[in-house]
Coordinates of C-alpha atoms in Angstrom, one line a residue:
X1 CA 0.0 0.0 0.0
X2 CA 1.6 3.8 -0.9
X3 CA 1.7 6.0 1.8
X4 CA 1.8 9.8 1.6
X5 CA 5.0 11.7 1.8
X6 CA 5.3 13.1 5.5
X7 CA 6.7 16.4 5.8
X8 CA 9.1 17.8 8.1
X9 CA 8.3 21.2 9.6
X10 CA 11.3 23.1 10.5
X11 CA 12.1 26.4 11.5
X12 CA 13.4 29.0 8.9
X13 CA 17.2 29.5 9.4
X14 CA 18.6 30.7 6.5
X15 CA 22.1 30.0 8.0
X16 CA 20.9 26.1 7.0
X17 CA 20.4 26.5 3.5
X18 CA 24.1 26.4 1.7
X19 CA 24.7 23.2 3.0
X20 CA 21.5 21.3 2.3
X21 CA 21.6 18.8 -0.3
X22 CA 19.0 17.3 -2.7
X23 CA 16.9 19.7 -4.2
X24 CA 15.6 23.4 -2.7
X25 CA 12.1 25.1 -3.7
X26 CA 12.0 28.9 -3.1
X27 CA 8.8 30.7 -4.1
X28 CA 8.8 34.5 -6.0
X29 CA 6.1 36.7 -5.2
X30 CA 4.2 39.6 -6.5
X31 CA 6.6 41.5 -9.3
X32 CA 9.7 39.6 -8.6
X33 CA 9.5 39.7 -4.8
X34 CA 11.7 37.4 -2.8
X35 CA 11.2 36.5 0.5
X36 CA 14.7 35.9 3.4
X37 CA 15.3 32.3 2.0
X38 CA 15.4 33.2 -1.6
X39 CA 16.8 36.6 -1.2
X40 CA 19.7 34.0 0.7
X41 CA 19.5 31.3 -1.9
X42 CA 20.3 34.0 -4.6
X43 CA 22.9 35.3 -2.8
X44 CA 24.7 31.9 -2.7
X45 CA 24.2 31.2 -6.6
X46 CA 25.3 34.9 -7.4
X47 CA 22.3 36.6 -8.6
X48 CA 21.5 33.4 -10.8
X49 CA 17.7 33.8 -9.0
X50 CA 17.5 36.9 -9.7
X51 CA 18.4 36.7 -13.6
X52 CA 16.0 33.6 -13.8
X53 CA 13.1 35.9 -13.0
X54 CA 14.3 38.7 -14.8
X55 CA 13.8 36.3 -18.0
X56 CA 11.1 36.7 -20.6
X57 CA 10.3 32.5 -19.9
X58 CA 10.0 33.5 -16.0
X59 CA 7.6 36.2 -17.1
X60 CA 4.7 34.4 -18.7
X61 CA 4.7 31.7 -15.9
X62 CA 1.2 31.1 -14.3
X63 CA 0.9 31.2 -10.6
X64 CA 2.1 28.1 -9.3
X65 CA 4.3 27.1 -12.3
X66 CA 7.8 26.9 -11.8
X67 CA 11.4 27.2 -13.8
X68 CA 14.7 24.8 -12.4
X69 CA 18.3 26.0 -12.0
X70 CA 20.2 22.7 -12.3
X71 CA 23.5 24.0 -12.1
X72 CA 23.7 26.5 -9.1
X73 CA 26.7 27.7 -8.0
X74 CA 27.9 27.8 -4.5
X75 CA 25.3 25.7 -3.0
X76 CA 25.4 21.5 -2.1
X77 CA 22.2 21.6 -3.6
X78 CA 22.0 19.9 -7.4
X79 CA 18.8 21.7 -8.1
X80 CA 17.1 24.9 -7.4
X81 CA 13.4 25.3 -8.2
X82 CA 12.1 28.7 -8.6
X83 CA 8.4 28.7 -8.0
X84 CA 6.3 31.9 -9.1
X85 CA 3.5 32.3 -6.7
X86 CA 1.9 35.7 -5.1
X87 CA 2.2 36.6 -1.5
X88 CA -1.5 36.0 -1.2
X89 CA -2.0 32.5 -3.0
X90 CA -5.4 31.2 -3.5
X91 CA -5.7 27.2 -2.2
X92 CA -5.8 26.5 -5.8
X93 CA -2.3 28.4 -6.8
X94 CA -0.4 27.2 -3.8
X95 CA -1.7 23.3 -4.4
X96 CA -0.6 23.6 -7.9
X97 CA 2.7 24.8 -6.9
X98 CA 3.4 21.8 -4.6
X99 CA 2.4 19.5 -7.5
X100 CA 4.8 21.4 -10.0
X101 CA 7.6 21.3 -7.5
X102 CA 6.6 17.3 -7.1
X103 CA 7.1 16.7 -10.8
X104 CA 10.1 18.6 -10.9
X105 CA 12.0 17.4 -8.0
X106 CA 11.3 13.6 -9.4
X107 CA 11.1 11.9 -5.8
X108 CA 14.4 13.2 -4.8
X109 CA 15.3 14.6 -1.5
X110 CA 13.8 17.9 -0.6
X111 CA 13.8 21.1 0.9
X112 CA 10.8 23.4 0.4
X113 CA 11.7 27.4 1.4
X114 CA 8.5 28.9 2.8
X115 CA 9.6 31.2 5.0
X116 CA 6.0 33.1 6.0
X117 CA 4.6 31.8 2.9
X118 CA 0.6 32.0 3.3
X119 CA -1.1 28.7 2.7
X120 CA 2.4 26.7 3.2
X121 CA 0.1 23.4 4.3
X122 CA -1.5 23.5 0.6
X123 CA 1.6 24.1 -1.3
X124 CA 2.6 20.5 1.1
X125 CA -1.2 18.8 0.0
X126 CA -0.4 19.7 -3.7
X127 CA 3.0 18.1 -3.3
X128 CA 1.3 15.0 -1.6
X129 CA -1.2 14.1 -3.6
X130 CA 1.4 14.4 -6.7
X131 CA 3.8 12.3 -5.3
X132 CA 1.4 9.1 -5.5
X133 CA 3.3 6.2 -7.6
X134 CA 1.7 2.5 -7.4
X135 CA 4.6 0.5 -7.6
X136 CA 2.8 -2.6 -5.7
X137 CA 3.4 -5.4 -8.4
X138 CA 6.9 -4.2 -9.6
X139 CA 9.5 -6.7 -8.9
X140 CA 12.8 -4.5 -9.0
X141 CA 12.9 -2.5 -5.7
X142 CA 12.3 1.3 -6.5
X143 CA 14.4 3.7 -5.0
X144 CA 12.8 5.0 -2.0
X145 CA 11.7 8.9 -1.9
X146 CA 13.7 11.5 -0.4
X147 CA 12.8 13.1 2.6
X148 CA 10.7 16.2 2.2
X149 CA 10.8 19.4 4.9
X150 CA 9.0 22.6 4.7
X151 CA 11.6 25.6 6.0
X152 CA 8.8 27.6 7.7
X153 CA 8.4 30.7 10.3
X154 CA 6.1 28.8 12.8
X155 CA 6.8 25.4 12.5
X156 CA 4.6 24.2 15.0
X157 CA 1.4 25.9 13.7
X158 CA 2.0 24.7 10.1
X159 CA 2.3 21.4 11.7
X160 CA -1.1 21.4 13.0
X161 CA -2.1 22.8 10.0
X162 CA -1.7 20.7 7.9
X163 CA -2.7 17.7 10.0
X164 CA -6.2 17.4 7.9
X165 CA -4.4 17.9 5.1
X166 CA -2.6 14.5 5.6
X167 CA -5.9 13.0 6.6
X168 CA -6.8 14.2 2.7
X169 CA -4.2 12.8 1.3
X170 CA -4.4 9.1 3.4
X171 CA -7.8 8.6 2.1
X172 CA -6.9 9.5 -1.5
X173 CA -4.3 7.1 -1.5
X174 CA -6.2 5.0 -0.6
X175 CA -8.6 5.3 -3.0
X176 CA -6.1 5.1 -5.8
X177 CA -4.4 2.2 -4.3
X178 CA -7.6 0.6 -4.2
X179 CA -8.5 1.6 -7.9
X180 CA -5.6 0.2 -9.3
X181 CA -5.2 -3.2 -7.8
X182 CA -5.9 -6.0 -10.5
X183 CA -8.6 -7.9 -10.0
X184 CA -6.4 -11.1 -8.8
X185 CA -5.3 -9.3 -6.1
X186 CA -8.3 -6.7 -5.0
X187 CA -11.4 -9.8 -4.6
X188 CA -14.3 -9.0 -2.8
X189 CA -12.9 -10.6 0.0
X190 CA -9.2 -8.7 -0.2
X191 CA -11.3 -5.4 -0.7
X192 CA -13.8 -6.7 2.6
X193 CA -10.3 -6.9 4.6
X194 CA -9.1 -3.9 3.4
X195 CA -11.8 -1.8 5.0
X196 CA -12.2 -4.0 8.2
X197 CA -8.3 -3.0 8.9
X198 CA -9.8 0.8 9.0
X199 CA -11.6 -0.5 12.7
X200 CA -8.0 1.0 13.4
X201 CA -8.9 4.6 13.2
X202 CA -12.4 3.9 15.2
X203 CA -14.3 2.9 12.3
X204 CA -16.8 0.7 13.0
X205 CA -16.7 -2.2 10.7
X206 CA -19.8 -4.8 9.4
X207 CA -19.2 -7.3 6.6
X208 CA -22.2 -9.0 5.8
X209 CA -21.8 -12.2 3.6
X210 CA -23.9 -14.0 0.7
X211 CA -26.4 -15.6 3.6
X212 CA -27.3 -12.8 5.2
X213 CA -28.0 -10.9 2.0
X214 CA -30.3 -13.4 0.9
X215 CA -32.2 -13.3 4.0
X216 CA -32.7 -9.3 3.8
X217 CA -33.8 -10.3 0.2
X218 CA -30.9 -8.7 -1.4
X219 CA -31.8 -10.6 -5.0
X220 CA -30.8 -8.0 -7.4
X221 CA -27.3 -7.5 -6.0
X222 CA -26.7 -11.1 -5.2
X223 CA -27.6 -11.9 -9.0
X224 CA -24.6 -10.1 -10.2
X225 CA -21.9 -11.8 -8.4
X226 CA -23.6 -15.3 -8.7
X227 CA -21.9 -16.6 -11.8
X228 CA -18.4 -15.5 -9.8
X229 CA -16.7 -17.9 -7.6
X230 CA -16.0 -14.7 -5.8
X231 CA -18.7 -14.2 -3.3
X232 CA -20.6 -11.4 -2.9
X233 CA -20.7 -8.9 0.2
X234 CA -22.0 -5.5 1.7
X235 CA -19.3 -3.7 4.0
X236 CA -20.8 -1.0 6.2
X237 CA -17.9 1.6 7.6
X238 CA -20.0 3.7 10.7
X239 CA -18.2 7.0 11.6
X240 CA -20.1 8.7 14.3
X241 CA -18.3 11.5 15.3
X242 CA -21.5 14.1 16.3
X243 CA -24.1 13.6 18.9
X244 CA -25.5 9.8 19.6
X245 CA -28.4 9.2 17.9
X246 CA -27.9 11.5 15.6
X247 CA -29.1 10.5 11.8
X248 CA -26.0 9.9 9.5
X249 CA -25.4 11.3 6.2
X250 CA -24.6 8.2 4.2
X251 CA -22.5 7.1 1.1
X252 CA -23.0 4.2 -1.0
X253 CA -20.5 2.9 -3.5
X254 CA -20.2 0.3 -6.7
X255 CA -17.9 -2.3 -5.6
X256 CA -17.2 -4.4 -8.7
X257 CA -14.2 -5.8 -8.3
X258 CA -14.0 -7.0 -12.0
X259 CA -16.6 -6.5 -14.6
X260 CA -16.6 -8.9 -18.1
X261 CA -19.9 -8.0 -18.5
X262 CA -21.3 -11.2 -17.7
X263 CA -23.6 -12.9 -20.3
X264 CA -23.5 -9.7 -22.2
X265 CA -20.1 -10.0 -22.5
X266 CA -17.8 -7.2 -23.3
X267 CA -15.2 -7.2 -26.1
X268 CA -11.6 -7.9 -25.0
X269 CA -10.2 -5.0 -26.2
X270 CA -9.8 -2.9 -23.3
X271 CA -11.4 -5.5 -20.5
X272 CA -8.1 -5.0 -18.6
X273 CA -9.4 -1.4 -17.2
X274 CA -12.4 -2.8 -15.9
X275 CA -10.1 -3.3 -12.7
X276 CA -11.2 0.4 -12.0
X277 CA -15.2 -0.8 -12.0
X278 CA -15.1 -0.8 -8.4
X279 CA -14.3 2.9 -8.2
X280 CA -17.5 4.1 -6.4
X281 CA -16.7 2.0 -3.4
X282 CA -13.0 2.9 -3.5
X283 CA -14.3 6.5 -3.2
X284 CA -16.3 5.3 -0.4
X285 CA -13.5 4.0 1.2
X286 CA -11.1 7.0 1.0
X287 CA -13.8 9.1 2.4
X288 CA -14.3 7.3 5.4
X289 CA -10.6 6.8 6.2
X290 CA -10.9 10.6 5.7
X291 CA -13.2 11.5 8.2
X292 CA -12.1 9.0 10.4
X293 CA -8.4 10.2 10.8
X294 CA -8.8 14.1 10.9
X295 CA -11.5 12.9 14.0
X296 CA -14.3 14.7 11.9
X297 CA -17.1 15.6 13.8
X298 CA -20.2 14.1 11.7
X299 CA -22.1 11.3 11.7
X300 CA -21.8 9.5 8.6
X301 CA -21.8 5.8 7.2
X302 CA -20.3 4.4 3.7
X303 CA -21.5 1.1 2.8
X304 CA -20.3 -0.5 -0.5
X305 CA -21.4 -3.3 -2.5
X306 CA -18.8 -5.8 -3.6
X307 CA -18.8 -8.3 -6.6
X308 CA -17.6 -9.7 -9.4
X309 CA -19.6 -10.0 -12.8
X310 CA -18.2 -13.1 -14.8
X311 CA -19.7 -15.6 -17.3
X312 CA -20.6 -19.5 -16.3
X313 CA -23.0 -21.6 -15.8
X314 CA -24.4 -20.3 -13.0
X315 CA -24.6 -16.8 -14.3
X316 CA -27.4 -14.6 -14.4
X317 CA -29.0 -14.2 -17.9
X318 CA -30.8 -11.4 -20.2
X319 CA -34.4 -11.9 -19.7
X320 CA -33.9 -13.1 -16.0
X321 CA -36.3 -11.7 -13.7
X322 CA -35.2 -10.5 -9.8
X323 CA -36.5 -9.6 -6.9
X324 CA -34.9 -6.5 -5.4
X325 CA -34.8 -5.4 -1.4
X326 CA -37.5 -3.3 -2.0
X327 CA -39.6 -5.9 -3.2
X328 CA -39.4 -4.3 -6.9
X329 CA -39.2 -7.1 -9.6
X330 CA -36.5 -6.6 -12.5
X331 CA -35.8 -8.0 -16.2
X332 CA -32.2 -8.3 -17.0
X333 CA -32.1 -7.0 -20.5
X334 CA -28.4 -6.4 -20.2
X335 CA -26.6 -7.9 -18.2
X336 CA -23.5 -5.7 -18.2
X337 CA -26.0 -2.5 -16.6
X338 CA -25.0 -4.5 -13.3
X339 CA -23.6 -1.5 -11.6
X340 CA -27.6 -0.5 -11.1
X341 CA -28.6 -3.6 -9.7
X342 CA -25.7 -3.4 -7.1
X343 CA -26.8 0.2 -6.1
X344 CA -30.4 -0.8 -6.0
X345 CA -30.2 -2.5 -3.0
X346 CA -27.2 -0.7 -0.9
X347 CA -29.8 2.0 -1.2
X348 CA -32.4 0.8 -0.2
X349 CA -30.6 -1.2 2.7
X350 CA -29.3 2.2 3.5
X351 CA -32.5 4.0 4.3
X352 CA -34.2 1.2 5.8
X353 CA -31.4 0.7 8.6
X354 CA -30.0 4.3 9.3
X355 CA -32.5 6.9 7.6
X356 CA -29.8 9.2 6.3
X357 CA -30.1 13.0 6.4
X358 CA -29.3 12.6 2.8
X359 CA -27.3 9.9 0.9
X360 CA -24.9 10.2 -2.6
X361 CA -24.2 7.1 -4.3
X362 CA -20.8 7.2 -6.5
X363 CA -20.4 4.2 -9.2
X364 CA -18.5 4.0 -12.5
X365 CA -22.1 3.7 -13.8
X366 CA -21.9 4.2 -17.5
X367 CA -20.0 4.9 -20.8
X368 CA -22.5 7.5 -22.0
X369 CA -21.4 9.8 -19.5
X370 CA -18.1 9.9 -21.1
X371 CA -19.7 10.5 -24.3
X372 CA -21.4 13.5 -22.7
X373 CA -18.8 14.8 -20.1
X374 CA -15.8 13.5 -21.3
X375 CA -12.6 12.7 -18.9
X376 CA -12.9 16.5 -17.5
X377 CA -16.0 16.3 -15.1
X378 CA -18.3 13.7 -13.4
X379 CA -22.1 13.6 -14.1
X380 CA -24.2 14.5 -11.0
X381 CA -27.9 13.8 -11.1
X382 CA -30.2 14.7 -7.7
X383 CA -33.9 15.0 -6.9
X384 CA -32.9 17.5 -4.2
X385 CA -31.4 21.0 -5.8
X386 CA -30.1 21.9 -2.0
X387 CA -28.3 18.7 -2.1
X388 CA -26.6 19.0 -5.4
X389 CA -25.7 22.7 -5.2
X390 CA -24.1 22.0 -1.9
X391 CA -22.1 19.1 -3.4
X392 CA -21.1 21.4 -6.9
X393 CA -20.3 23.5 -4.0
X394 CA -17.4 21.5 -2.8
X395 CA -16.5 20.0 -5.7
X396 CA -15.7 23.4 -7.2
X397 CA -14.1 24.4 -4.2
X398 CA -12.0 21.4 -4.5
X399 CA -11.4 21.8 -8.1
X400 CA -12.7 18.2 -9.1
X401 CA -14.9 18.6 -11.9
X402 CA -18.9 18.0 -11.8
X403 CA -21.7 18.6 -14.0
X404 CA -25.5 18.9 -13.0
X405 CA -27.7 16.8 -15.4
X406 CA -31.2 16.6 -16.4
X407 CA -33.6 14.1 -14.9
X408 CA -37.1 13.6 -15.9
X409 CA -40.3 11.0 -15.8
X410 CA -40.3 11.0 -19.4
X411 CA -37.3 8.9 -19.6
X412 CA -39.0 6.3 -17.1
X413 CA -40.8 5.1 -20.0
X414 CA -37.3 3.4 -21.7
X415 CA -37.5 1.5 -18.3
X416 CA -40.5 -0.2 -19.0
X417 CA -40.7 -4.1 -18.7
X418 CA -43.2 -6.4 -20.7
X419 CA -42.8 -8.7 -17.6
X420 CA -41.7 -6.9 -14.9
X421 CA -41.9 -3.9 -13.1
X422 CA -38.7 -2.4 -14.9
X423 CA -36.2 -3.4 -17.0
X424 CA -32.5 -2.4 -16.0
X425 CA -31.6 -0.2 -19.5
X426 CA -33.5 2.1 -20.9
X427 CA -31.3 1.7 -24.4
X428 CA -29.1 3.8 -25.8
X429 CA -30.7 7.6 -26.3
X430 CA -29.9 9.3 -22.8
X431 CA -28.3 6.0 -21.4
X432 CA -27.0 7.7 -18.3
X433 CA -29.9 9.3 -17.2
X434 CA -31.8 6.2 -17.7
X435 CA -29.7 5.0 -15.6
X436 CA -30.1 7.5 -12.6
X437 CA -33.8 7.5 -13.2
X438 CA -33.4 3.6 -12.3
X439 CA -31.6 4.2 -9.1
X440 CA -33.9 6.8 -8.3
X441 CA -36.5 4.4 -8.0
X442 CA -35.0 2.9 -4.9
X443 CA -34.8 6.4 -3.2
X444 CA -37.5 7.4 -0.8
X445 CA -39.1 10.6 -1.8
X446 CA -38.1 12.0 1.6
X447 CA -34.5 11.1 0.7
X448 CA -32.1 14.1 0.1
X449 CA -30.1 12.4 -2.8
X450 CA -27.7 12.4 -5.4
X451 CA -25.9 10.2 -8.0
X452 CA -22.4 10.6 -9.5
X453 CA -21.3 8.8 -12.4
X454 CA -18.1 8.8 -12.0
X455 CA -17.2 6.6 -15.0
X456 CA -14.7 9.3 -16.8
X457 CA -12.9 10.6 -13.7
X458 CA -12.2 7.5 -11.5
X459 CA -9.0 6.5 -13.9
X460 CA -8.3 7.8 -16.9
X461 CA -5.2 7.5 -19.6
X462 CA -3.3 11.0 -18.6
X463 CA -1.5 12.4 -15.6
X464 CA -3.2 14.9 -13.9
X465 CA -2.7 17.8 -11.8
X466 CA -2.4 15.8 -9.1
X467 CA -2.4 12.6 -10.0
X468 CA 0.0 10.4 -12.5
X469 CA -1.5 8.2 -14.8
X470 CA -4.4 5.5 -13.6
X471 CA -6.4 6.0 -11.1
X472 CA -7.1 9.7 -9.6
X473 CA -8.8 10.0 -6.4
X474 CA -11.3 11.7 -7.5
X475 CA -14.2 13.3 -5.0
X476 CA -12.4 12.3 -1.8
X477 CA -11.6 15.8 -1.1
X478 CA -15.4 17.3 -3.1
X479 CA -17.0 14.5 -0.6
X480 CA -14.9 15.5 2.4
X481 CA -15.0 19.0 2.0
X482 CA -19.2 18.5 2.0
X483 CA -19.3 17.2 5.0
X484 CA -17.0 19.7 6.6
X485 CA -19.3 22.7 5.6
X486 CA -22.9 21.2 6.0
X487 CA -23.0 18.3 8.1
X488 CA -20.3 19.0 10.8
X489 CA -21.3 19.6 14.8

């Protein structure tokens, strides 16, 4: 499992900085400004800062971007990276600076010159999250990444400071680590153990097996997984850090550890990413150990629905009927729209047993979202416009992209069965709508509630900001930062 850097706060003493070694970060403000440590580190490498900004390159930098000296003189340094940022940095500037001087400094040791830098705990986030590598599976040892210090003023109140910003950054990980496991190693029961080991930072853990789903009458989840000899489970993760007796908000995720596509099989080219089906619950999962280690003061519960959709003889077919939780009957048209059939019943299990103050299910629901949104935002659909705008909210806050979409009972009519009360595609005009308009069906009208399809965000192809190639995190800080501002004591 990766874990995030750790950061050394230290106090500024530019008498320190000639003999460091590794690589320094100094930051330029407003016009060229430099602060005591890069007034210092220029005067080591004689004026060679000072020429670097004066530069026409230097010049057209955004905030947060950065140039590198690699050769500067009079210093044990072997790199000096000169980071353009103004004195009064929004979050997002200094976070992008910390993932530039990530990128740049290539995982070698590091010494990061704040001085009284404002938001010094983001610029140390940024750098974090863009330090992830998932090197699990790779049989010749990595070298291990260089220690990492922040030079600061107060060393002890950036310390504190930045302590939720580590708790960010564990669950994010652990999202990603989660998302990119392959399917032989992250089962159900791997990804079951996974969360039971998060009882450690006073989660309280349930896994409830194939038996006791049957008896709650669980059948359209429990048809999905029952051609896999992996079998099928709901974790619940309870954080209840508000008053006793207090309702929760709650999370659901899609757990599917591996997705063929089952009867309606998919084609092989590209199969191998389906690893990443299970991203809704691996959101889940970050978000919990989120809330759980910065101690936050909410009640709120994650549950997650894991299985595996494979082909065999005891697989369920197209034209199957099932019996959800609810006690609404189902026709399998397609058997690869399993992701709905999953959510169904978390949902429903969900309100029964903790009647949430409001509930958002995540899930890598559908490709047509990527046809719509692309790689760049997430589709959110709500019946509750309090509960959506609060969540587009955060997420822009955040800077993790999210789109609003339409919903409608129009497009209930693509869900109509012939022998059932609803068939589980709607076909392909509007496909993930269709799809939110099934889930919605297992919402209680009294339910604040959203969806996000998270289908083009949870991995994709291309580094980003913050985030190397694979699997990215995504809505682990938008879903944290909710909670913080609406549903905290």
């Amino acid at each position: 499992m990766t874990s995030p850097i750790s950061p050394a706060f230290i106090a500024t003493d530019t008498d320190l900085i000639k003999g460091m070694e590794g690589v320094l970060a100094i930051f330029i403000g407003d016009e060229g400004s430099m602060d005591a440590t890069a007034k210092r580190v220029n005067r080591l490498s004689r004026g060679s800062v000072a020429r670097l900004i004066e530069g026409e390159g230097f010049a057209k930098l955004d905030a947060g971007k950065a140039m590198k000296l690699a050769y500067p003189v009079n210093l044990e340094a072997e790199a000096v990276i000169v980071v353009k940022l103004p004195k009064r940095p929004s979050v997002s500037e200094a976070r992008a600076a910390g993932s530039t001087i990530a990128k740049m400094a290539g995982g070698k040791a590091l010494n990061v010159l704040c001085g009284n830098l404002r938001r010094a705990e983001e610029v140390a986030l940024g750098l974090a999250l863009r330090s992830y590598a998932f090197n699990d599976h790779f049989t010749k040892e990595e070298d291990a990444p260089g220690a990492v210090s922040f030079m600061v003023n107060k060393p002890e109140e950036m310390t504190a400071a930045y302590a939720d910003q580590a708790a960010i950054a564990d669950g994010v990980f652990f999202t990603r680590d989660l998302t990119n496991e392959p399917a032989n190693v992250l089962t159900t029961t791997e990804f079951a153990k996974r969360l039971v080991e998060l009882e450690a930072l006073g989660l309280k853990v349930k896994v409830m097996e194939e038996k006791e789903l049957a008896k709650l009458g669980m059948g359209s989840l429990l048809c999905v997984g029952q051609g896999s000899d992996s079998p099928s489970k709901v974790v619940v993760m309870e954080w209840m850090g508000d008053k006793k007796g207090e309702k929760p908000f709650a999370f659901v995720g899609k757990g599917v550890v591996f997705d063929t596509g089952g009867i309606s099989l998919k084609p092989a080219g590209g199969m191998e990413d389906m690893t990443m089906d299970m991203g809704g619950a691996g959101v889940v999962a970050g978000v919990m150990k989120t809330l759980a280690s910065r101690k936050a003061k909410a009640n709120v519960v994650g549950l997650v629905g894991l299985v595996e959709n494979m082909p065999s003889g005891n697989a369920v077919r197209p034209g199957d009927v099932v019996t959800s939780m609810k006690g609404d009957t189902i026709e399998v048209i397609n058997t690869d729209a399993e992701g709905r059939l999953v959510l169904a019943d978390v949902l429903w299990y969900a309100q029964e047993t903790y009647e949430p103050v409001g509930m958002i299910n995540l899930a890598t629901l559908t490709g047509a979202i990527i046809i719509g949104l692309g790689h760049e935002n997430a589709g959110v659909f709500s019946n509750s416009d309090d509960l959506a705008n609060s969540f587009l909210k955060a997420a822009n806050k955040e800077e993790e992209g999210a789109w609003r979409m339409p919903m409608g009972k129009k497009y209930d009519e693509q869900l109509k069965s012939r022998v059932a009360d609803m068939k589980n595609v709607g076909g392909r005009p509007a496909g993930s709508i269709t799809a939110a308009q099934f889930l919605q069906r297992f919402v209680k009208p009294e339910t604040p509630w959203c969806h996000l399809d998270i289908a083009g965000v949870a991995s994709v192809k291309s580094e980003t900001e913050f985030a190397p190639k694979g699997a990215t995190g995504w809505g682990v800080r938008a879903l944290n930062r909710l909670i913080a501002d609406n549903y905290e004591g």
